[in-house]
């Protein structure tokens, strides 16, 4: 059943990498699939360009060297993926990949199952992949129905950042830690985590790289903010770790030596409280999870923190699978209930599918700088 006739085709943003490293971005016309019994069709009205989408969009190509051609309605962008990045892309070579992890919109057609029917006409957040498109057919259970009055723009970022920031707090508890450290902490995700931690009474150490980012977080009620550009950064960090007892960190940067510096500061605090000297270092387990790659350079570990430490990767989907269905449902419900408060995201602007492929827009959102995130409105 549909609220109005579905179009036969819709525009979809696609990214292709060829074997010689050529990257091509363009808009394709693809069929709109009618919904199966357990599916719905969503008219996508807002989809964020998250850092994780940029990996699939641009394949690590130098954004300043992209070439634009085509027309304003049918833009084509070409670029070059660095040779060292190609082996990891073997699975996508020559394939036109649809992009866009998540988005928000209105359910305009639904299959016959009660779960699908219940969504007809509702505004939903969708974690469907391929969301940079006008109409997207997805399983009903990929949708999060939102309270009446929620706009598609408010629904756009229901999954990636909200569930990741909630997942950090869940992971902290599950692994026996009592406070946490977060880097690139003025990000959309970082501001969300700051709100969650204040609401839930969890101590959070925010690491940022600019004074204005520290001011932003303090204005939003953060107690512990350490600026890595400050001369006394190490002292700031040790003081915050000592006051909070944080022994787990989530690092969005990945490259460079910040993860190592966090472990070293945690060890300084642990050794102080241990009292007795051990040449093997403290017995306090110090954990850093790399969950982003804002710096694509090598992760440098300058081991000066004994042997009780781990550095590992952290991704939302494996976390949700491990946490189980009940936990995932509880977290999703919290996001729906607090979508305009705790889990609100901020965007610099909204662009159409074609405008998202303009060099001007890429010059802004491609930096992944604080406050420069864009929404795509594929229905514009
Ligand atoms: N593992 C997962 O499952 C998962 C899920 C969701 C999100 N993430 C990750 O979470 C991070 C934040 O996402 P978001 O959507 O909240 O980002 P966002 O709002 O676009 O903010 C990005 C932030 O990163 C900072 N930044 C950029 N490059 C940096 C660098 N090289 N060193 C230090 N800071 C840098 C920016 O600060 P400046 O203004 O100083 O540049 C900005 O504050 C991303 O890395 C994303 O990939 C991971």
PDB file of N, CA, C and O in Angstrom, residues 213-280:
ATOM      1  N   UNK A 213      37.440  25.004  20.870  1.00  0.00           N
ATOM      2  CA  UNK A 213      36.699  23.751  21.072  1.00  0.00           C
ATOM      3  C   UNK A 213      36.535  23.479  22.570  1.00  0.00           C
ATOM      4  O   UNK A 213      35.487  22.991  23.017  1.00  0.00           O
ATOM      5  N   UNK A 214      37.569  23.817  23.336  1.00  0.00           N
ATOM      6  CA  UNK A 214      37.479  23.652  24.793  1.00  0.00           C
ATOM      7  C   UNK A 214      36.373  24.560  25.339  1.00  0.00           C
ATOM      8  O   UNK A 214      35.548  24.141  26.170  1.00  0.00           O
ATOM      9  N   UNK A 215      36.324  25.803  24.821  1.00  0.00           N
ATOM     10  CA  UNK A 215      35.303  26.748  25.295  1.00  0.00           C
ATOM     11  C   UNK A 215      33.907  26.240  24.952  1.00  0.00           C
ATOM     12  O   UNK A 215      32.995  26.293  25.791  1.00  0.00           O
ATOM     13  N   UNK A 216      33.755  25.698  23.737  1.00  0.00           N
ATOM     14  CA  UNK A 216      32.445  25.178  23.300  1.00  0.00           C
ATOM     15  C   UNK A 216      31.954  24.091  24.247  1.00  0.00           C
ATOM     16  O   UNK A 216      30.804  24.092  24.689  1.00  0.00           O
ATOM     17  N   UNK A 217      32.829  23.149  24.580  1.00  0.00           N
ATOM     18  CA  UNK A 217      32.410  22.040  25.451  1.00  0.00           C
ATOM     19  C   UNK A 217      32.124  22.527  26.869  1.00  0.00           C
ATOM     20  O   UNK A 217      31.176  22.069  27.518  1.00  0.00           O
ATOM     21  N   UNK A 218      32.935  23.484  27.344  1.00  0.00           N
ATOM     22  CA  UNK A 218      32.683  24.004  28.705  1.00  0.00           C
ATOM     23  C   UNK A 218      31.339  24.722  28.755  1.00  0.00           C
ATOM     24  O   UNK A 218      30.593  24.575  29.718  1.00  0.00           O
ATOM     25  N   UNK A 219      31.047  25.489  27.669  1.00  0.00           N
ATOM     26  CA  UNK A 219      29.721  26.155  27.610  1.00  0.00           C
ATOM     27  C   UNK A 219      28.601  25.128  27.684  1.00  0.00           C
ATOM     28  O   UNK A 219      27.502  25.411  28.145  1.00  0.00           O
ATOM     29  N   UNK A 220      28.879  23.919  27.197  1.00  0.00           N
ATOM     30  CA  UNK A 220      27.860  22.866  27.211  1.00  0.00           C
ATOM     31  C   UNK A 220      27.953  22.013  28.475  1.00  0.00           C
ATOM     32  O   UNK A 220      27.464  20.890  28.517  1.00  0.00           O
ATOM     33  N   UNK A 221      28.649  22.524  29.480  1.00  0.00           N
ATOM     34  CA  UNK A 221      28.621  21.888  30.789  1.00  0.00           C
ATOM     35  C   UNK A 221      29.725  20.886  31.079  1.00  0.00           C
ATOM     36  O   UNK A 221      29.716  20.249  32.135  1.00  0.00           O
ATOM     37  N   UNK A 222      30.689  20.746  30.151  1.00  0.00           N
ATOM     38  CA  UNK A 222      31.766  19.759  30.390  1.00  0.00           C
ATOM     39  C   UNK A 222      32.645  20.212  31.549  1.00  0.00           C
ATOM     40  O   UNK A 222      32.969  21.394  31.668  1.00  0.00           O
ATOM     41  N   UNK A 223      33.032  19.269  32.403  1.00  0.00           N
ATOM     42  CA  UNK A 223      33.902  19.594  33.537  1.00  0.00           C
ATOM     43  C   UNK A 223      35.372  19.447  33.149  1.00  0.00           C
ATOM     44  O   UNK A 223      36.198  20.302  33.450  1.00  0.00           O
ATOM     45  N   UNK A 224      35.699  18.338  32.450  1.00  0.00           N
ATOM     46  CA  UNK A 224      37.094  18.047  32.164  1.00  0.00           C
ATOM     47  C   UNK A 224      37.361  18.185  30.672  1.00  0.00           C
ATOM     48  O   UNK A 224      36.854  17.404  29.877  1.00  0.00           O
ATOM     49  N   UNK A 225      38.105  19.221  30.292  1.00  0.00           N
ATOM     50  CA  UNK A 225      38.454  19.425  28.887  1.00  0.00           C
ATOM     51  C   UNK A 225      39.958  19.687  28.812  1.00  0.00           C
ATOM     52  O   UNK A 225      40.462  20.595  29.494  1.00  0.00           O
ATOM     53  N   UNK A 226      40.674  18.906  28.031  1.00  0.00           N
ATOM     54  CA  UNK A 226      42.126  19.072  27.892  1.00  0.00           C
ATOM     55  C   UNK A 226      42.422  19.443  26.447  1.00  0.00           C
ATOM     56  O   UNK A 226      41.946  18.777  25.520  1.00  0.00           O
ATOM     57  N   UNK A 227      43.217  20.494  26.272  1.00  0.00           N
ATOM     58  CA  UNK A 227      43.522  20.998  24.929  1.00  0.00           C
ATOM     59  C   UNK A 227      44.919  20.523  24.537  1.00  0.00           C
ATOM     60  O   UNK A 227      45.917  20.953  25.128  1.00  0.00           O
ATOM     61  N   UNK A 228      44.991  19.667  23.511  1.00  0.00           N
ATOM     62  CA  UNK A 228      46.290  19.081  23.147  1.00  0.00           C
ATOM     63  C   UNK A 228      47.241  20.106  22.539  1.00  0.00           C
ATOM     64  O   UNK A 228      48.429  19.831  22.375  1.00  0.00           O
ATOM     65  N   UNK A 229      46.717  21.315  22.196  1.00  0.00           N
ATOM     66  CA  UNK A 229      47.616  22.344  21.667  1.00  0.00           C
ATOM     67  C   UNK A 229      48.249  23.169  22.801  1.00  0.00           C
ATOM     68  O   UNK A 229      49.119  24.008  22.548  1.00  0.00           O
ATOM     69  N   UNK A 230      47.820  22.935  24.033  1.00  0.00           N
ATOM     70  CA  UNK A 230      48.359  23.719  25.159  1.00  0.00           C
ATOM     71  C   UNK A 230      49.696  23.142  25.613  1.00  0.00           C
ATOM     72  O   UNK A 230      49.907  21.930  25.555  1.00  0.00           O
ATOM     73  N   UNK A 231      50.575  24.029  26.073  1.00  0.00           N
ATOM     74  CA  UNK A 231      51.901  23.571  26.520  1.00  0.00           C
ATOM     75  C   UNK A 231      51.814  22.582  27.669  1.00  0.00           C
ATOM     76  O   UNK A 231      52.612  21.664  27.788  1.00  0.00           O
ATOM     77  N   UNK A 232      50.832  22.811  28.545  1.00  0.00           N
ATOM     78  CA  UNK A 232      50.720  21.949  29.726  1.00  0.00           C
ATOM     79  C   UNK A 232      49.675  20.836  29.524  1.00  0.00           C
ATOM     80  O   UNK A 232      49.076  20.367  30.487  1.00  0.00           O
ATOM     81  N   UNK A 233      49.510  20.395  28.269  1.00  0.00           N
ATOM     82  CA  UNK A 233      48.496  19.375  27.973  1.00  0.00           C
ATOM     83  C   UNK A 233      48.675  18.125  28.842  1.00  0.00           C
ATOM     84  O   UNK A 233      47.710  17.608  29.419  1.00  0.00           O
ATOM     85  N   UNK A 234      49.906  17.648  28.963  1.00  0.00           N
ATOM     86  CA  UNK A 234      50.124  16.403  29.719  1.00  0.00           C
ATOM     87  C   UNK A 234      49.681  16.579  31.164  1.00  0.00           C
ATOM     88  O   UNK A 234      49.020  15.701  31.735  1.00  0.00           O
ATOM     89  N   UNK A 235      49.994  17.741  31.732  1.00  0.00           N
ATOM     90  CA  UNK A 235      49.587  18.006  33.124  1.00  0.00           C
ATOM     91  C   UNK A 235      48.065  18.063  33.247  1.00  0.00           C
ATOM     92  O   UNK A 235      47.471  17.521  34.171  1.00  0.00           O
ATOM     93  N   UNK A 236      47.442  18.749  32.259  1.00  0.00           N
ATOM     94  CA  UNK A 236      45.961  18.831  32.253  1.00  0.00           C
ATOM     95  C   UNK A 236      45.367  17.431  32.238  1.00  0.00           C
ATOM     96  O   UNK A 236      44.419  17.127  32.965  1.00  0.00           O
ATOM     97  N   UNK A 237      45.950  16.570  31.391  1.00  0.00           N
ATOM     98  CA  UNK A 237      45.396  15.222  31.214  1.00  0.00           C
ATOM     99  C   UNK A 237      45.585  14.390  32.494  1.00  0.00           C
ATOM    100  O   UNK A 237      44.646  13.709  32.943  1.00  0.00           O
ATOM    101  N   UNK A 238      46.754  14.474  33.076  1.00  0.00           N
ATOM    102  CA  UNK A 238      47.009  13.703  34.297  1.00  0.00           C
ATOM    103  C   UNK A 238      46.055  14.148  35.411  1.00  0.00           C
ATOM    104  O   UNK A 238      45.475  13.327  36.123  1.00  0.00           O
ATOM    105  N   UNK A 239      45.860  15.456  35.507  1.00  0.00           N
ATOM    106  CA  UNK A 239      44.947  15.969  36.541  1.00  0.00           C
ATOM    107  C   UNK A 239      43.519  15.445  36.321  1.00  0.00           C
ATOM    108  O   UNK A 239      42.843  14.997  37.250  1.00  0.00           O
ATOM    109  N   UNK A 240      43.066  15.464  35.043  1.00  0.00           N
ATOM    110  CA  UNK A 240      41.702  15.012  34.743  1.00  0.00           C
ATOM    111  C   UNK A 240      41.565  13.513  34.980  1.00  0.00           C
ATOM    112  O   UNK A 240      40.548  13.048  35.521  1.00  0.00           O
ATOM    113  N   UNK A 241      42.571  12.743  34.606  1.00  0.00           N
ATOM    114  CA  UNK A 241      42.507  11.282  34.801  1.00  0.00           C
ATOM    115  C   UNK A 241      42.527  10.945  36.284  1.00  0.00           C
ATOM    116  O   UNK A 241      41.833  10.035  36.746  1.00  0.00           O
ATOM    117  N   UNK A 242      43.319  11.688  37.017  1.00  0.00           N
ATOM    118  CA  UNK A 242      43.422  11.454  38.447  1.00  0.00           C
ATOM    119  C   UNK A 242      42.085  11.762  39.135  1.00  0.00           C
ATOM    120  O   UNK A 242      41.618  11.022  40.003  1.00  0.00           O
ATOM    121  N   UNK A 243      41.445  12.845  38.710  1.00  0.00           N
ATOM    122  CA  UNK A 243      40.173  13.240  39.343  1.00  0.00           C
ATOM    123  C   UNK A 243      39.033  12.311  38.971  1.00  0.00           C
ATOM    124  O   UNK A 243      38.124  12.073  39.763  1.00  0.00           O
ATOM    125  N   UNK A 244      39.056  11.787  37.738  1.00  0.00           N
ATOM    126  CA  UNK A 244      37.914  10.988  37.268  1.00  0.00           C
ATOM    127  C   UNK A 244      38.125   9.485  37.420  1.00  0.00           C
ATOM    128  O   UNK A 244      37.166   8.721  37.455  1.00  0.00           O
ATOM    129  N   UNK A 245      39.392   9.048  37.429  1.00  0.00           N
ATOM    130  CA  UNK A 245      39.677   7.601  37.466  1.00  0.00           C
ATOM    131  C   UNK A 245      39.453   6.927  36.119  1.00  0.00           C
ATOM    132  O   UNK A 245      39.288   5.701  36.044  1.00  0.00           O
ATOM    133  N   UNK A 246      39.470   7.704  35.031  1.00  0.00           N
ATOM    134  CA  UNK A 246      39.212   7.106  33.707  1.00  0.00           C
ATOM    135  C   UNK A 246      40.375   6.205  33.288  1.00  0.00           C
ATOM    136  O   UNK A 246      41.540   6.605  33.335  1.00  0.00           O
ATOM    137  N   UNK A 247      40.037   4.971  32.866  1.00  0.00           N
ATOM    138  CA  UNK A 247      41.056   4.029  32.405  1.00  0.00           C
ATOM    139  C   UNK A 247      40.704   3.452  31.027  1.00  0.00           C
ATOM    140  O   UNK A 247      41.303   2.485  30.582  1.00  0.00           O
ATOM    141  N   UNK A 248      39.704   4.049  30.372  1.00  0.00           N
ATOM    142  CA  UNK A 248      39.353   3.633  29.013  1.00  0.00           C
ATOM    143  C   UNK A 248      39.181   4.882  28.161  1.00  0.00           C
ATOM    144  O   UNK A 248      38.628   5.882  28.639  1.00  0.00           O
ATOM    145  N   UNK A 249      39.702   4.832  26.927  1.00  0.00           N
ATOM    146  CA  UNK A 249      39.605   5.989  26.028  1.00  0.00           C
ATOM    147  C   UNK A 249      39.088   5.545  24.673  1.00  0.00           C
ATOM    148  O   UNK A 249      39.386   4.440  24.217  1.00  0.00           O
ATOM    149  N   UNK A 250      38.323   6.429  24.030  1.00  0.00           N
ATOM    150  CA  UNK A 250      37.857   6.213  22.656  1.00  0.00           C
ATOM    151  C   UNK A 250      38.474   7.307  21.801  1.00  0.00           C
ATOM    152  O   UNK A 250      38.205   8.492  22.011  1.00  0.00           O
ATOM    153  N   UNK A 251      39.314   6.889  20.854  1.00  0.00           N
ATOM    154  CA  UNK A 251      40.092   7.843  20.064  1.00  0.00           C
ATOM    155  C   UNK A 251      39.616   7.866  18.615  1.00  0.00           C
ATOM    156  O   UNK A 251      39.713   6.860  17.907  1.00  0.00           O
ATOM    157  N   UNK A 252      39.100   9.023  18.180  1.00  0.00           N
ATOM    158  CA  UNK A 252      38.598   9.168  16.805  1.00  0.00           C
ATOM    159  C   UNK A 252      39.722   9.487  15.831  1.00  0.00           C
ATOM    160  O   UNK A 252      39.514   9.438  14.630  1.00  0.00           O
ATOM    161  N   UNK A 253      40.901   9.836  16.338  1.00  0.00           N
ATOM    162  CA  UNK A 253      41.965  10.351  15.463  1.00  0.00           C
ATOM    163  C   UNK A 253      42.754   9.200  14.834  1.00  0.00           C
ATOM    164  O   UNK A 253      42.974   9.162  13.631  1.00  0.00           O
ATOM    165  N   UNK A 254      43.188   8.261  15.642  1.00  0.00           N
ATOM    166  CA  UNK A 254      43.830   7.047  15.114  1.00  0.00           C
ATOM    167  C   UNK A 254      45.306   7.208  14.816  1.00  0.00           C
ATOM    168  O   UNK A 254      46.143   6.513  15.373  1.00  0.00           O
ATOM    169  N   UNK A 255      45.657   8.153  13.920  1.00  0.00           N
ATOM    170  CA  UNK A 255      47.059   8.346  13.574  1.00  0.00           C
ATOM    171  C   UNK A 255      47.793   9.178  14.622  1.00  0.00           C
ATOM    172  O   UNK A 255      47.166   9.867  15.419  1.00  0.00           O
ATOM    173  N   UNK A 256      49.136   9.098  14.598  1.00  0.00           N
ATOM    174  CA  UNK A 256      49.934   9.906  15.522  1.00  0.00           C
ATOM    175  C   UNK A 256      50.088   9.243  16.882  1.00  0.00           C
ATOM    176  O   UNK A 256      49.862   8.043  17.034  1.00  0.00           O
ATOM    177  N   UNK A 257      50.447  10.063  17.896  1.00  0.00           N
ATOM    178  CA  UNK A 257      50.826   9.483  19.175  1.00  0.00           C
ATOM    179  C   UNK A 257      49.872   9.791  20.323  1.00  0.00           C
ATOM    180  O   UNK A 257      50.176   9.542  21.493  1.00  0.00           O
ATOM    181  N   UNK A 258      48.678  10.317  20.005  1.00  0.00           N
ATOM    182  CA  UNK A 258      47.786  10.689  21.102  1.00  0.00           C
ATOM    183  C   UNK A 258      47.359   9.468  21.926  1.00  0.00           C
ATOM    184  O   UNK A 258      47.334   9.526  23.162  1.00  0.00           O
ATOM    185  N   UNK A 259      47.052   8.343  21.257  1.00  0.00           N
ATOM    186  CA  UNK A 259      46.638   7.142  21.999  1.00  0.00           C
ATOM    187  C   UNK A 259      47.733   6.753  22.988  1.00  0.00           C
ATOM    188  O   UNK A 259      47.464   6.426  24.155  1.00  0.00           O
ATOM    189  N   UNK A 260      48.961   6.808  22.526  1.00  0.00           N
ATOM    190  CA  UNK A 260      50.097   6.456  23.372  1.00  0.00           C
ATOM    191  C   UNK A 260      50.238   7.435  24.545  1.00  0.00           C
ATOM    192  O   UNK A 260      50.491   7.031  25.689  1.00  0.00           O
ATOM    193  N   UNK A 261      50.047   8.710  24.261  1.00  0.00           N
ATOM    194  CA  UNK A 261      50.159   9.719  25.326  1.00  0.00           C
ATOM    195  C   UNK A 261      49.068   9.533  26.387  1.00  0.00           C
ATOM    196  O   UNK A 261      49.292   9.774  27.575  1.00  0.00           O
ATOM    197  N   UNK A 262      47.887   9.101  25.937  1.00  0.00           N
ATOM    198  CA  UNK A 262      46.791   8.856  26.905  1.00  0.00           C
ATOM    199  C   UNK A 262      47.175   7.673  27.810  1.00  0.00           C
ATOM    200  O   UNK A 262      47.020   7.736  29.034  1.00  0.00           O
ATOM    201  N   UNK A 263      47.695   6.599  27.198  1.00  0.00           N
ATOM    202  CA  UNK A 263      48.105   5.436  28.008  1.00  0.00           C
ATOM    203  C   UNK A 263      49.190   5.835  29.005  1.00  0.00           C
ATOM    204  O   UNK A 263      49.170   5.408  30.168  1.00  0.00           O
ATOM    205  N   UNK A 264      50.140   6.661  28.539  1.00  0.00           N
ATOM    206  CA  UNK A 264      51.231   7.077  29.429  1.00  0.00           C
ATOM    207  C   UNK A 264      50.692   7.898  30.606  1.00  0.00           C
ATOM    208  O   UNK A 264      51.119   7.723  31.758  1.00  0.00           O
ATOM    209  N   UNK A 265      49.733   8.778  30.336  1.00  0.00           N
ATOM    210  CA  UNK A 265      49.161   9.597  31.417  1.00  0.00           C
ATOM    211  C   UNK A 265      48.365   8.714  32.381  1.00  0.00           C
ATOM    212  O   UNK A 265      48.424   8.904  33.610  1.00  0.00           O
ATOM    213  N   UNK A 266      47.636   7.732  31.840  1.00  0.00           N
ATOM    214  CA  UNK A 266      46.896   6.803  32.717  1.00  0.00           C
ATOM    215  C   UNK A 266      47.875   6.037  33.606  1.00  0.00           C
ATOM    216  O   UNK A 266      47.600   5.799  34.791  1.00  0.00           O
ATOM    217  N   UNK A 267      48.999   5.648  33.033  1.00  0.00           N
ATOM    218  CA  UNK A 267      49.985   4.885  33.808  1.00  0.00           C
ATOM    219  C   UNK A 267      50.581   5.763  34.919  1.00  0.00           C
ATOM    220  O   UNK A 267      50.781   5.296  36.043  1.00  0.00           O
ATOM    221  N   UNK A 268      50.847   7.017  34.608  1.00  0.00           N
ATOM    222  CA  UNK A 268      51.377   7.930  35.635  1.00  0.00           C
ATOM    223  C   UNK A 268      50.435   7.971  36.840  1.00  0.00           C
ATOM    224  O   UNK A 268      50.867   7.876  37.997  1.00  0.00           O
ATOM    225  N   UNK A 269      49.144   8.087  36.554  1.00  0.00           N
ATOM    226  CA  UNK A 269      48.152   8.146  37.636  1.00  0.00           C
ATOM    227  C   UNK A 269      48.113   6.817  38.392  1.00  0.00           C
ATOM    228  O   UNK A 269      48.091   6.784  39.629  1.00  0.00           O
ATOM    229  N   UNK A 270      48.142   5.695  37.635  1.00  0.00           N
ATOM    230  CA  UNK A 270      48.043   4.374  38.269  1.00  0.00           C
ATOM    231  C   UNK A 270      49.252   4.097  39.157  1.00  0.00           C
ATOM    232  O   UNK A 270      49.113   3.583  40.279  1.00  0.00           O
ATOM    233  N   UNK A 271      50.435   4.454  38.694  1.00  0.00           N
ATOM    234  CA  UNK A 271      51.659   4.199  39.464  1.00  0.00           C
ATOM    235  C   UNK A 271      51.650   5.003  40.763  1.00  0.00           C
ATOM    236  O   UNK A 271      52.027   4.505  41.821  1.00  0.00           O
ATOM    237  N   UNK A 272      51.171   6.246  40.647  1.00  0.00           N
ATOM    238  CA  UNK A 272      51.100   7.105  41.842  1.00  0.00           C
ATOM    239  C   UNK A 272      50.265   6.437  42.935  1.00  0.00           C
ATOM    240  O   UNK A 272      50.622   6.465  44.110  1.00  0.00           O
ATOM    241  N   UNK A 273      49.127   5.868  42.528  1.00  0.00           N
ATOM    242  CA  UNK A 273      48.246   5.325  43.561  1.00  0.00           C
ATOM    243  C   UNK A 273      48.674   3.923  43.981  1.00  0.00           C
ATOM    244  O   UNK A 273      48.236   3.425  45.014  1.00  0.00           O
ATOM    245  N   UNK A 274      49.518   3.275  43.181  1.00  0.00           N
ATOM    246  CA  UNK A 274      49.947   1.914  43.523  1.00  0.00           C
ATOM    247  C   UNK A 274      50.945   1.909  44.681  1.00  0.00           C
ATOM    248  O   UNK A 274      51.009   0.964  45.443  1.00  0.00           O
ATOM    249  N   UNK A 275      51.726   2.970  44.793  1.00  0.00           N
ATOM    250  CA  UNK A 275      52.688   3.054  45.892  1.00  0.00           C
ATOM    251  C   UNK A 275      53.934   2.247  45.615  1.00  0.00           C
ATOM    252  O   UNK A 275      54.969   2.803  45.257  1.00  0.00           O
ATOM    253  N   UNK A 276      53.862   0.932  45.731  1.00  0.00           N
ATOM    254  CA  UNK A 276      55.063   0.085  45.611  1.00  0.00           C
ATOM    255  C   UNK A 276      55.562   0.039  44.159  1.00  0.00           C
ATOM    256  O   UNK A 276      54.771  -0.118  43.230  1.00  0.00           O
ATOM    257  N   UNK A 277      56.896   0.148  43.983  1.00  0.00           N
ATOM    258  CA  UNK A 277      57.462   0.154  42.636  1.00  0.00           C
ATOM    259  C   UNK A 277      57.469  -1.249  42.026  1.00  0.00           C
ATOM    260  O   UNK A 277      57.789  -2.233  42.682  1.00  0.00           O
ATOM    261  N   UNK A 278      57.094  -1.346  40.751  1.00  0.00           N
ATOM    262  CA  UNK A 278      57.274  -2.599  40.006  1.00  0.00           C
ATOM    263  C   UNK A 278      57.907  -2.268  38.672  1.00  0.00           C
ATOM    264  O   UNK A 278      57.431  -1.365  37.974  1.00  0.00           O
ATOM    265  N   UNK A 279      58.943  -2.992  38.281  1.00  0.00           N
ATOM    266  CA  UNK A 279      59.583  -2.688  36.992  1.00  0.00           C
ATOM    267  C   UNK A 279      58.677  -3.063  35.819  1.00  0.00           C
ATOM    268  O   UNK A 279      58.948  -2.729  34.677  1.00  0.00           O
ATOM    269  N   UNK A 280      57.607  -3.801  36.097  1.00  0.00           N
ATOM    270  CA  UNK A 280      56.660  -4.146  35.024  1.00  0.00           C
ATOM    271  C   UNK A 280      55.550  -3.103  34.884  1.00  0.00           C
ATOM    272  O   UNK A 280      54.633  -3.263  34.103  1.00  0.00           O
TER     273      UNK A 280
END
